[in-house]
Structures are given as C-alpha cells and as structure tokens.
CSV table of C-alpha atoms and ligand atoms in Angstrom, one decimal:
chain,number,residue,atom,x,y,z
V,1,MET,CA,22.8,-39.1,65.4
V,2,SER,CA,26.2,-39.3,63.6
V,3,ARG,CA,28.4,-36.2,63.7
V,4,THR,CA,29.7,-34.6,60.7
V,5,VAL,CA,33.5,-34.7,60.7
V,6,TYR,CA,35.8,-32.6,58.5
V,7,VAL,CA,38.7,-34.5,56.7
V,8,ASN,CA,40.9,-32.7,54.2
V,9,GLY,CA,38.2,-30.7,52.5
V,10,ASP,CA,35.2,-33.1,52.9
V,11,TYR,CA,32.4,-33.0,55.4
V,12,LEU,CA,31.7,-36.7,56.2
V,13,PRO,CA,29.5,-38.8,58.5
V,14,GLU,CA,31.8,-39.8,61.4
V,15,GLU,CA,31.8,-43.5,60.3
V,16,ASP,CA,33.3,-42.5,57.0
V,17,ALA,CA,35.9,-40.1,58.3
V,18,LYS,CA,39.2,-41.8,57.9
V,19,ILE,CA,42.9,-41.1,57.8
V,20,SER,CA,45.7,-43.2,56.3
V,21,VAL,CA,47.8,-45.5,58.5
V,22,PHE,CA,50.8,-43.7,56.9
V,23,ASP,CA,49.7,-40.3,58.3
V,24,ARG,CA,52.5,-39.0,60.4
V,25,GLY,CA,50.1,-37.9,63.1
V,26,PHE,CA,49.3,-41.6,63.7
V,27,LEU,CA,52.9,-42.9,63.2
V,28,MET,CA,54.9,-40.2,65.0
V,29,ALA,CA,52.6,-37.8,66.8
V,30,ASP,CA,53.8,-35.3,64.1
V,31,ALA,CA,50.8,-33.1,64.6
V,32,VAL,CA,49.4,-30.1,66.4
V,33,TYR,CA,46.0,-29.3,67.6
V,34,GLU,CA,43.6,-26.7,69.0
V,35,VAL,CA,40.4,-26.9,71.1
V,36,THR,CA,37.9,-24.1,70.9
V,37,SER,CA,34.9,-23.7,73.1
V,38,VAL,CA,31.4,-22.9,71.8
V,39,ILE,CA,28.6,-21.2,73.7
V,40,ASP,CA,25.3,-20.2,72.1
V,41,GLY,CA,26.7,-21.5,68.8
V,42,LYS,CA,29.6,-19.0,69.0
V,43,MET,CA,33.3,-19.6,69.3
V,44,LEU,CA,35.2,-18.1,72.2
V,45,ASP,CA,38.7,-16.7,71.5
V,46,PHE,CA,38.8,-18.1,68.0
V,47,ALA,CA,41.5,-15.6,66.9
V,48,GLY,CA,43.8,-16.6,69.7
V,49,HIS,CA,43.4,-20.3,68.9
V,50,ALA,CA,44.0,-19.8,65.2
V,51,THR,CA,47.1,-17.6,65.9
V,52,ARG,CA,48.5,-20.2,68.3
V,53,LEU,CA,47.9,-22.9,65.7
V,54,MET,CA,49.9,-21.0,63.1
V,55,ARG,CA,52.7,-20.5,65.7
V,56,SER,CA,52.8,-24.2,66.6
V,57,LEU,CA,53.0,-25.1,62.8
V,58,GLY,CA,55.8,-22.6,62.3
V,59,GLU,CA,57.8,-24.0,65.3
V,60,ILE,CA,57.9,-27.5,63.7
V,61,ASP,CA,58.3,-26.3,60.1
V,62,MET,CA,54.9,-27.7,59.1
V,63,LYS,CA,52.9,-26.2,56.3
V,64,ALA,CA,49.7,-24.4,57.1
V,65,PRO,CA,46.7,-26.3,55.6
V,66,CYS,CA,44.8,-23.1,54.9
V,67,SER,CA,44.5,-19.4,55.9
V,68,ILE,CA,43.0,-18.2,59.2
V,69,ASP,CA,39.9,-17.0,57.3
V,70,GLU,CA,39.4,-20.4,55.7
V,71,LEU,CA,39.9,-22.0,59.1
V,72,GLU,CA,37.2,-19.8,60.5
V,73,ALA,CA,34.8,-20.6,57.7
V,74,ILE,CA,35.4,-24.4,58.3
V,75,HIS,CA,34.8,-24.0,62.1
V,76,ARG,CA,31.6,-22.1,61.4
V,77,GLU,CA,30.4,-24.8,58.9
V,78,MET,CA,31.1,-27.5,61.5
V,79,ILE,CA,29.0,-25.6,64.1
V,80,LYS,CA,26.2,-25.4,61.5
V,81,ARG,CA,26.4,-28.9,60.2
V,82,ASN,CA,26.5,-30.4,63.7
V,83,ASP,CA,23.9,-28.0,65.2
V,84,LEU,CA,26.4,-27.2,68.0
V,85,THR,CA,25.1,-24.8,70.6
V,86,GLU,CA,27.4,-25.6,73.4
V,87,GLY,CA,30.6,-27.7,73.5
V,88,LEU,CA,34.0,-27.9,71.8
V,89,ILE,CA,35.5,-28.0,68.4
V,90,TYR,CA,38.7,-30.1,68.0
V,91,LEU,CA,41.1,-29.3,65.2
V,92,GLN,CA,44.2,-31.3,64.3
V,93,VAL,CA,46.8,-30.7,61.6
V,94,THR,CA,49.4,-33.4,60.8
V,95,ARG,CA,52.4,-33.2,58.6
V,96,GLY,CA,50.7,-35.5,56.1
V,97,ILE,CA,50.9,-38.9,54.6
V,98,ALA,CA,54.3,-40.4,53.7
V,99,ASP,CA,56.3,-43.7,54.1
V,100,ARG,CA,57.7,-43.9,57.6
V,101,ASP,CA,60.9,-41.9,58.0
V,102,PHE,CA,62.3,-39.6,60.7
V,103,VAL,CA,63.1,-37.0,58.1
V,104,TYR,CA,60.2,-34.6,57.4
V,105,PRO,CA,58.6,-35.5,54.0
V,106,ASP,CA,57.6,-32.7,51.6
V,107,VAL,CA,53.9,-33.5,51.5
V,108,GLU,CA,50.6,-31.7,52.0
V,109,PRO,CA,49.3,-31.5,55.6
V,110,SER,CA,46.2,-33.4,56.8
V,111,MET,CA,43.5,-31.5,58.6
V,112,VAL,CA,40.7,-33.0,60.7
V,113,LEU,CA,38.0,-31.3,62.8
V,114,PHE,CA,35.2,-32.7,64.9
V,115,THR,CA,32.7,-31.3,67.4
V,116,GLN,CA,31.9,-32.5,71.0
V,117,ALA,CA,28.5,-31.3,72.3
V,118,LYS,CA,28.7,-30.8,76.1
V,119,SER,CA,27.8,-28.4,78.9
V,120,VAL,CA,30.8,-26.2,79.4
V,121,VAL,CA,29.2,-23.4,81.3
V,122,ASN,CA,27.4,-25.4,84.0
V,123,SER,CA,29.9,-28.0,84.9
V,124,LEU,CA,30.3,-29.9,88.2
V,125,ILE,CA,33.8,-28.6,88.5
V,126,ALA,CA,32.6,-25.0,88.4
V,127,LYS,CA,30.2,-25.8,91.2
V,128,HIS,CA,32.2,-28.0,93.5
V,129,GLY,CA,35.8,-27.4,92.4
V,130,MET,CA,38.4,-30.1,91.7
V,131,LYS,CA,40.9,-32.1,93.6
V,132,VAL,CA,44.4,-32.3,92.2
V,133,ILE,CA,47.5,-34.4,93.0
V,134,SER,CA,51.1,-33.4,92.2
V,135,ILE,CA,53.2,-35.7,90.0
V,136,PRO,CA,56.6,-35.3,88.2
V,137,ASP,CA,56.4,-33.5,84.8
V,138,ILE,CA,57.8,-36.2,82.5
V,139,ARG,CA,56.9,-34.3,79.2
V,140,TRP,CA,59.3,-33.1,76.5
V,141,GLY,CA,61.0,-29.7,76.5
V,142,ARG,CA,58.8,-27.8,74.0
V,143,ARG,CA,55.5,-27.7,75.8
V,144,ASP,CA,54.8,-24.3,74.2
V,145,ILE,CA,54.0,-26.2,71.0
V,146,LYS,CA,50.6,-27.7,71.2
V,147,THR,CA,51.4,-31.2,69.8
V,148,VAL,CA,49.3,-34.3,70.1
V,149,GLN,CA,51.9,-36.1,72.1
V,150,LEU,CA,49.5,-36.6,75.0
V,151,LEU,CA,50.5,-39.9,76.6
V,152,ALA,CA,52.3,-38.2,79.5
V,153,PRO,CA,49.2,-36.0,80.4
V,154,SER,CA,46.9,-39.0,79.9
V,155,MET,CA,49.1,-41.0,82.4
V,156,GLY,CA,48.9,-38.1,84.8
V,157,LYS,CA,45.1,-38.0,84.6
V,158,MET,CA,45.0,-41.8,85.2
V,159,ALA,CA,47.3,-41.3,88.3
V,160,ALA,CA,44.9,-38.6,89.5
V,161,LYS,CA,41.9,-40.9,89.0
V,162,ALA,CA,43.6,-43.8,90.8
V,163,ALA,CA,44.2,-41.4,93.7
V,164,GLY,CA,40.6,-40.4,93.8
V,165,ALA,CA,41.4,-36.9,92.4
V,166,ASP,CA,40.2,-35.1,89.2
V,167,ASP,CA,43.5,-33.9,87.7
V,168,ALA,CA,47.3,-33.6,88.3
V,169,TRP,CA,49.6,-30.7,88.6
V,170,LEU,CA,53.0,-31.3,87.0
V,171,VAL,CA,56.1,-30.5,89.0
V,172,GLU,CA,59.6,-29.9,87.6
V,173,ASP,CA,62.7,-28.9,89.6
V,174,GLY,CA,60.4,-28.4,92.6
V,175,PHE,CA,58.0,-26.0,90.8
V,176,VAL,CA,54.6,-26.5,89.3
V,177,THR,CA,54.7,-26.1,85.5
V,178,GLU,CA,51.0,-26.6,84.7
V,179,GLY,CA,48.1,-29.0,84.9
V,180,THR,CA,47.8,-32.0,82.6
V,181,SER,CA,45.7,-30.0,80.2
V,182,ASN,CA,45.4,-26.6,81.7
V,183,ASN,CA,47.4,-23.7,83.2
V,184,ALA,CA,47.7,-23.6,87.0
V,185,TYR,CA,47.3,-20.7,89.4
V,186,ILE,CA,47.2,-19.9,93.1
V,187,VAL,CA,45.7,-16.9,94.9
V,188,LYS,CA,47.9,-15.7,97.8
V,189,GLN,CA,46.3,-14.6,101.2
V,190,ASP,CA,46.6,-11.0,100.1
V,191,GLY,CA,44.6,-11.7,96.9
V,192,THR,CA,47.5,-11.7,94.4
V,193,ILE,CA,47.3,-14.3,91.7
V,194,VAL,CA,50.4,-16.3,91.0
V,195,THR,CA,50.9,-18.3,87.8
V,196,ARG,CA,54.0,-19.5,86.0
V,197,ASP,CA,55.6,-17.2,83.5
V,198,LEU,CA,55.6,-18.2,79.8
V,199,SER,CA,58.5,-20.1,78.4
V,200,HIS,CA,59.1,-23.4,76.6
V,201,ASP,CA,58.1,-25.1,79.9
V,202,ILE,CA,54.3,-24.5,79.5
V,203,LEU,CA,51.6,-23.9,76.9
V,204,SER,CA,50.7,-20.3,76.5
V,205,GLY,CA,47.0,-20.7,77.2
V,206,ILE,CA,44.5,-18.7,75.3
V,207,THR,CA,42.3,-18.7,78.3
V,208,ARG,CA,45.3,-17.7,80.5
V,209,GLU,CA,45.9,-14.6,78.4
V,210,ALA,CA,42.3,-13.5,78.6
V,211,VAL,CA,41.9,-14.3,82.3
V,212,LEU,CA,45.1,-12.3,83.2
V,213,ARG,CA,43.8,-9.4,81.2
V,214,PHE,CA,40.5,-9.5,83.0
V,215,ALA,CA,42.2,-9.8,86.3
V,216,ALA,CA,44.3,-6.7,85.6
V,217,GLU,CA,41.1,-4.8,84.5
V,218,ALA,CA,39.5,-5.9,87.8
V,219,GLN,CA,42.6,-4.4,89.7
V,220,ILE,CA,43.7,-7.9,90.9
V,221,LYS,CA,47.5,-8.1,91.3
V,222,VAL,CA,49.2,-10.8,89.2
V,223,GLU,CA,52.7,-12.3,89.7
V,224,GLU,CA,54.0,-14.4,86.8
V,225,ARG,CA,56.5,-16.7,88.4
V,226,PRO,CA,56.9,-20.3,89.3
V,227,PHE,CA,55.4,-21.6,92.6
V,228,THR,CA,55.8,-24.8,94.6
V,229,ILE,CA,53.2,-27.3,95.8
V,230,GLU,CA,54.0,-26.2,99.4
V,231,GLU,CA,53.2,-22.5,98.5
V,232,ALA,CA,50.0,-23.7,96.8
V,233,LYS,CA,48.9,-25.6,99.9
V,234,GLN,CA,49.2,-22.4,102.0
V,235,ALA,CA,47.3,-20.4,99.4
V,236,LYS,CA,43.9,-18.8,99.8
V,237,GLU,CA,42.6,-20.4,96.6
V,238,ALA,CA,43.8,-22.3,93.6
V,239,PHE,CA,42.4,-22.7,90.1
V,240,VAL,CA,43.2,-23.8,86.5
V,241,THR,CA,42.3,-22.3,83.1
V,242,SER,CA,41.7,-23.9,79.7
V,243,ALA,CA,39.3,-23.8,76.8
V,244,THR,CA,37.4,-26.8,78.3
V,245,THR,CA,37.1,-25.7,81.9
V,246,PHE,CA,37.4,-21.9,81.5
V,247,VAL,CA,38.3,-21.0,85.1
V,248,GLY,CA,38.1,-24.3,87.1
V,249,PRO,CA,38.5,-23.9,90.9
V,250,VAL,CA,40.9,-26.3,92.7
V,251,VAL,CA,39.8,-27.1,96.3
V,252,GLU,CA,42.3,-29.8,97.3
V,253,ILE,CA,46.0,-30.4,96.5
V,254,ASP,CA,47.6,-33.7,97.5
V,255,GLY,CA,44.8,-34.3,100.1
V,256,VAL,CA,45.3,-30.8,101.6
V,257,MET,CA,42.2,-28.5,101.6
V,258,ILE,CA,42.9,-25.2,100.0
V,259,GLY,CA,41.4,-22.3,102.0
V,260,ASP,CA,38.1,-23.5,103.4
V,261,GLY,CA,37.9,-26.3,100.8
V,262,LYS,CA,35.1,-24.5,98.9
V,263,VAL,CA,35.1,-22.7,95.5
V,264,GLY,CA,37.0,-19.4,96.1
V,265,ASP,CA,35.7,-16.0,95.4
V,266,THR,CA,38.5,-15.0,93.0
V,267,ALA,CA,38.0,-18.1,90.9
V,268,ARG,CA,34.2,-17.7,90.9
V,269,ARG,CA,34.5,-14.1,89.9
V,270,LEU,CA,37.1,-14.6,87.2
V,271,ARG,CA,35.0,-17.5,85.8
V,272,GLU,CA,31.9,-15.2,85.5
V,273,ILE,CA,34.0,-12.4,84.0
V,274,TYR,CA,35.7,-14.7,81.5
V,275,ILE,CA,32.4,-16.2,80.3
V,276,SER,CA,30.5,-12.9,80.0
V,277,GLU,CA,33.4,-10.9,78.5
V,278,SER,CA,34.4,-13.6,76.1
V,279,LEU,CA,30.8,-14.0,74.9
V,280,LYS,CA,30.8,-10.3,73.9
V,281,THR,CA,33.6,-11.0,71.4
V,282,ALA,CA,32.5,-14.5,70.5
V,283,ILE,CA,32.0,-15.1,66.8
D,301,PDD,N1,44.3,-28.2,76.6
D,301,PDD,N2,48.3,-26.3,79.2
D,301,PDD,C1,48.2,-27.5,78.6
D,301,PDD,C2,49.2,-28.6,78.7
D,301,PDD,C3,47.0,-27.7,77.8
D,301,PDD,O1,46.8,-28.9,77.1
D,301,PDD,C4,46.0,-26.7,77.7
D,301,PDD,C5,44.8,-26.9,76.8
D,301,PDD,C6,46.2,-25.5,78.4
D,301,PDD,C7,45.3,-24.4,78.3
D,301,PDD,O2,45.2,-23.7,77.0
D,301,PDD,P1,43.9,-23.0,76.5
D,301,PDD,O3,43.5,-22.0,77.5
D,301,PDD,O4,44.4,-22.4,75.3
D,301,PDD,O5,42.9,-24.1,76.3
D,301,PDD,C8,47.4,-25.3,79.1
D,301,PDD,C9,43.2,-28.4,75.8
D,301,PDD,C10,42.0,-27.8,76.2
D,301,PDD,C11,43.1,-30.0,75.6
D,301,PDD,O6,44.1,-30.6,75.4
D,301,PDD,O7,41.9,-30.5,75.6
C-alpha cells in the first residue's frame, strides 16, 4: 500500500510526492531534519524534536515553515493517514526553491514528512547488542545542527558493514565524538555512565537528554566528558541512544568484547525505563 507523504501543505500518495530539482535541499544539502519515534500510535519526545528543529533552523537563518502547534497537527495527521502504530516519522525542512547560488535566497522553505512503519521496541539490537568499529570523524564543525549532510555518516556505516560490524563510532583528536547517527556512552566498572559533553562537536540528542535524566533519577552517576576508544574497551558496558534505537547496547568495539560480550544491565535497564517513561508522556 502506498504511503501518504506530506509536501508543502498537501497529503499525497508517495508516487506523487515530488520536490523541484532547484530545491536547495537537493542542490546544497541546505536543509535540516528530525526523526520522531512512534509507539502505539503516539509520538515520543515530540516537544524535544520540535524545539531542536526550531533551533537548527535559527542557527542557519532559515525560516520556520510553521509553528510548533501546526507541526504537531501535521505529525498527528500523518500518523492517522498512514495508520502508523509503530515506527518513525521523518521531517525535513529545506531553505526552498531558487536558482543555484551560494547566497541564501529569500524564498519560502519546503517541508516534507513521511512515515516508516517498523518495530522499534523489539529490535534485534536490543536483544543481542551491536558491534561497532572506530573511524576518524570527517564531518563538518557544526554537528549540533541537524542538517541532511549525511554522506560522512553513510560512509561510516558502510565501513562498519564492510568490517562485519553494525555501526561506527567517530573519533576526533583521540576522543569519541558520537556514533554515525546516535550518541555514544560507556559504563565504567563502578557503574558511572560517561558520555561526551554537549558542544558544536555532537548533536544534542533528544533521547540523550531523557536518558541522562532517567539515569539521574535512578541514582546512576553520570560524567559528561570525552572518552577514548581505549577507555571504552576497558568499560563494563557501552551503548548508544537515538530516536531510532532508543538505548542500543554495544557489545563489541573494534573486535574487542565489552564486558562479557552480552547486553549489559545498565543499558537494558535504561532502555526499559526510557520506553516506559517516554510512553507516559507520549502524545
Ligand atoms: N539520528 N547524533 C547524531 C549524529 C544523530 O544523527 C542522531 C539522530 C543522534 C541522536 O539524536 P536523537 O536522540 O535526538 O535521535 C545523535 C537520527 C535518528 C537519524 O539520523 O536517523
């Protein structure tokens, strides 16, 4: 069955959902995006994603296509029209359509949304954990802005696949920044969680914010600081967070087993807490 895709005010069958070749998202990756997870037909952390979208837009002087309330209404309509019970909603805003020029044109933004139905709660990664490799972080210097410039992360994923792993952790100046499409964490032998502090070097994950809050509520100590791959290899556990994986346990880094090579207790517990607590506030 064809999905219903949102394009600039219209809800269209996916075959008819089209964007101009002059759209700056296509020509220059002049676009930002958000991915929101859906469980039981409800969105998790919608407010966080909407707020971050507005921040990304502001950082690159791009006009907002609509208000947060209108955005919420469009997301809800997409869930309804696509009969989405579990999966993801992808949203992209581009600067708009203009003749190719490096100078920002004064045009109206384009906005596109589509849904992806998939199991997000019962994933293979949640059950068995994932293997990661480390690779140099070759991305640009404003990773706090969620732009659609995703070739470097795609190349990272492909390198991971070629190495028989599931994902890559990106390393800059000797320290892990984040995963290709997630935030990265280790759990020290004393149970303390370590994850990189926020800056222009990483995306401020919406799942990260919630998981760190739940960790604090569960009296788990958190250190926000950079860590190395060597420190990660000595850790008790490792995991990632994102809207698509929630809390995804990492069981191997560069061929070295983390802990006993099985899904760790902290990651399992935080995943359960994240899903149950986020569902309470899901809309
Ligand atoms: N990626 N870091 C990067 C580089 C990301 O691309 C993402 C999300 C995250 C986690 O952010 P959040 O918890 O808000 O999803 C961190 C999305 C899911 C994607 O590109 O599909």
